[in-house]
Coordinates of C-alpha atoms in Angstrom, one line a residue:
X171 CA 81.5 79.7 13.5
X172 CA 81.6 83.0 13.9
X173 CA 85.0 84.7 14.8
X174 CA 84.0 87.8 16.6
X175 CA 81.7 85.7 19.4
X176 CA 84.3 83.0 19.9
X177 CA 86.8 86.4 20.5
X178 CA 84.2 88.3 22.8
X179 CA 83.7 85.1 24.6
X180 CA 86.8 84.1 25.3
X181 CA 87.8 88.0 26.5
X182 CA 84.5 87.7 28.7
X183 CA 86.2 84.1 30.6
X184 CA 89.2 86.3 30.9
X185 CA 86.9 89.0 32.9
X186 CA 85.8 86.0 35.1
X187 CA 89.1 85.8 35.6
X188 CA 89.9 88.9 36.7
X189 CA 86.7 89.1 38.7
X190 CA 87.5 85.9 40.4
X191 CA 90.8 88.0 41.6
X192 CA 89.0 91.0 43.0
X193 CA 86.3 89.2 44.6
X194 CA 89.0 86.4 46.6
X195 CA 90.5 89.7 48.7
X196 CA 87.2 91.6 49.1
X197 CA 85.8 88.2 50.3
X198 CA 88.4 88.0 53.0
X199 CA 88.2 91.7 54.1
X200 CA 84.2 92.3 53.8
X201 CA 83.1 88.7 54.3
X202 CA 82.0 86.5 51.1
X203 CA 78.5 87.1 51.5
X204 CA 78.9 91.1 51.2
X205 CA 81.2 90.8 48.9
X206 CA 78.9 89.1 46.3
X207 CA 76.1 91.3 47.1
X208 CA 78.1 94.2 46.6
X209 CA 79.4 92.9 43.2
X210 CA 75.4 92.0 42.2
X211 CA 74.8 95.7 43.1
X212 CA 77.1 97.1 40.8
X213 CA 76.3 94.7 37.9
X214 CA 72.2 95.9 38.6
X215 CA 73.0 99.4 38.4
X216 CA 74.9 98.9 35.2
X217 CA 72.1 97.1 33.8
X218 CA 69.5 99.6 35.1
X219 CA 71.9 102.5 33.1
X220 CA 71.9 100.9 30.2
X221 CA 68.5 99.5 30.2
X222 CA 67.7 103.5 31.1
X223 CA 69.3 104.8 27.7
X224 CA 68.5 102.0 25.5
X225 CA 65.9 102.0 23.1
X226 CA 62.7 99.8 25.0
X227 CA 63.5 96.0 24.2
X228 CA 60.1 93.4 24.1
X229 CA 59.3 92.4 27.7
X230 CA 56.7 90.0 28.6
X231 CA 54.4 89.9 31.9
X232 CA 56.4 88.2 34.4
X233 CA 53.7 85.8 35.0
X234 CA 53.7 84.4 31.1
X235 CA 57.8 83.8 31.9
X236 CA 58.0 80.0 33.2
X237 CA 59.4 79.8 36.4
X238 CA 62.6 77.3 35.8
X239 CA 63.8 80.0 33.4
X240 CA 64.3 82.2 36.2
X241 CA 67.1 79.7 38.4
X242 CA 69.8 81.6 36.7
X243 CA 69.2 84.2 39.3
X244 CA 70.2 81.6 42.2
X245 CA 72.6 79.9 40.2
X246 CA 74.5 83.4 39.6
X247 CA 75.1 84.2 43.0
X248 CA 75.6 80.5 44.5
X249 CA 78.7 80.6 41.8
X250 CA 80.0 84.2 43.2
X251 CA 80.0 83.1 46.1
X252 CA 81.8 79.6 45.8
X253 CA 84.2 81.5 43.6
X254 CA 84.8 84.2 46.6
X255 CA 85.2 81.3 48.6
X256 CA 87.6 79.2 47.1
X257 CA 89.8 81.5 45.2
X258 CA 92.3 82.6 48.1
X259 CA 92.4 78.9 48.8
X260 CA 92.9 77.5 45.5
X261 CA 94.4 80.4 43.5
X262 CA 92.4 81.8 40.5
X263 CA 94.5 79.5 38.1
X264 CA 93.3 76.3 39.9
X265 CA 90.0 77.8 40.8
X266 CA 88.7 78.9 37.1
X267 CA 90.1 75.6 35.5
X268 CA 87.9 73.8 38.1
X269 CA 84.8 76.2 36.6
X270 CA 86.1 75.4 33.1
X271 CA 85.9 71.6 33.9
X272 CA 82.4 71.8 35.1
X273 CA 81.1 74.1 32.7
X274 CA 82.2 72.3 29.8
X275 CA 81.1 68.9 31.6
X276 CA 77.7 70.6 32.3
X277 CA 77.5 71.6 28.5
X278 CA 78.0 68.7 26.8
X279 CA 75.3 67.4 28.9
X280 CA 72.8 70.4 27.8
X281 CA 73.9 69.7 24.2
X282 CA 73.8 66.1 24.1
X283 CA 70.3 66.1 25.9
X284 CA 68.8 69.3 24.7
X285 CA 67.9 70.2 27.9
X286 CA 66.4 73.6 28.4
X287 CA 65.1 74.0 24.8
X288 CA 68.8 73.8 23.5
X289 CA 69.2 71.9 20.1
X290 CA 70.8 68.3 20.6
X291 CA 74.4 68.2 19.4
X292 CA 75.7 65.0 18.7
X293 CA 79.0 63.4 20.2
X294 CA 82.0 62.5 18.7
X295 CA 85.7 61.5 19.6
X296 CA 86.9 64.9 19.1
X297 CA 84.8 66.7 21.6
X298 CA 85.2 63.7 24.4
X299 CA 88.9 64.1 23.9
X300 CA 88.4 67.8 24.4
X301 CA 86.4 67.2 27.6
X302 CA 89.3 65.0 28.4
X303 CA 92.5 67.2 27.8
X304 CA 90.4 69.9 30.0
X305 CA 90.6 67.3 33.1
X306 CA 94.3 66.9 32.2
X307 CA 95.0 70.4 32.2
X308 CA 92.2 70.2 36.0
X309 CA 95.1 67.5 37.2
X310 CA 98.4 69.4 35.6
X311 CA 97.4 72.8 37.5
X312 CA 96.7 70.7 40.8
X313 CA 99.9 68.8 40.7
X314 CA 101.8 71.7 39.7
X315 CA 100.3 74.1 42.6
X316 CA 100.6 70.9 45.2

């Protein structure tokens, strides 16, 4: 595996993280709704500057891109805004190991499946027990917060 994306990734869950910190407060001041369309806003024109002074990148027609590749862009704002939602509830601690939880359920799905195009990765003992000391650490953070 490959030691830089495992570091970049795991600096990039620590910006959800953070993000999941601003967005709690400016949910409760501006509303939840506003605040995720104001953090969407931001994010666009950062990719519209970059996209702006990078060299052009192959683009298709939008009408050759199939359809169900394009949820992402209702899946990303349904999470902002469950995220803006429940982090002054739940604290960011309890609230990203809750994402953690269901991402990594979600992805052994995918990989076990090979939904979506993804190459099937095979189960073993090691990953389940993975899976298994994420819930633990789901249960130690809500006991330890309750």
């Amino acid at each position: 595996m490959n030691i830089v994306f495992i570091a970049l990734i795991i600096v990039a869950g620590m910006g959800l993280s953070f993000e999941a910190g601003l967005l709690g407060p400016l949910g409760e001041q501006v509303g939840h709704l506003w605040a995720t369309l104001s953090i969407f806003a931001v994010g666009t024109a950062l990719l519209w500057l970059i996209r702006h002074f990078t060299p052009n990148g192959k683009f298709n027609d939008w009408n050759t891109i199939p359809k169900w590749q394009l949820v992402g862009g209702l899946l990303g704002p349904l999470y902002v805004v469950v995220l803006t939602m429940a982090t002054p509830i739940l604290g960011v601690a309890m609230t990203m190991i809750c994402i953690l939880f269901g991402q990594v359920t979600k992805s052994f799905a995918i990989d076990y499946f090979g939904w979506f195009g993804m190459p099937k990765q095979k189960s073993n003992p090691l990953r389940t027990m993975g899976l298994g000391f994420i819930f633990l650490a789901l249960c130690f953070v809500y006991l330890g917060a309750a």
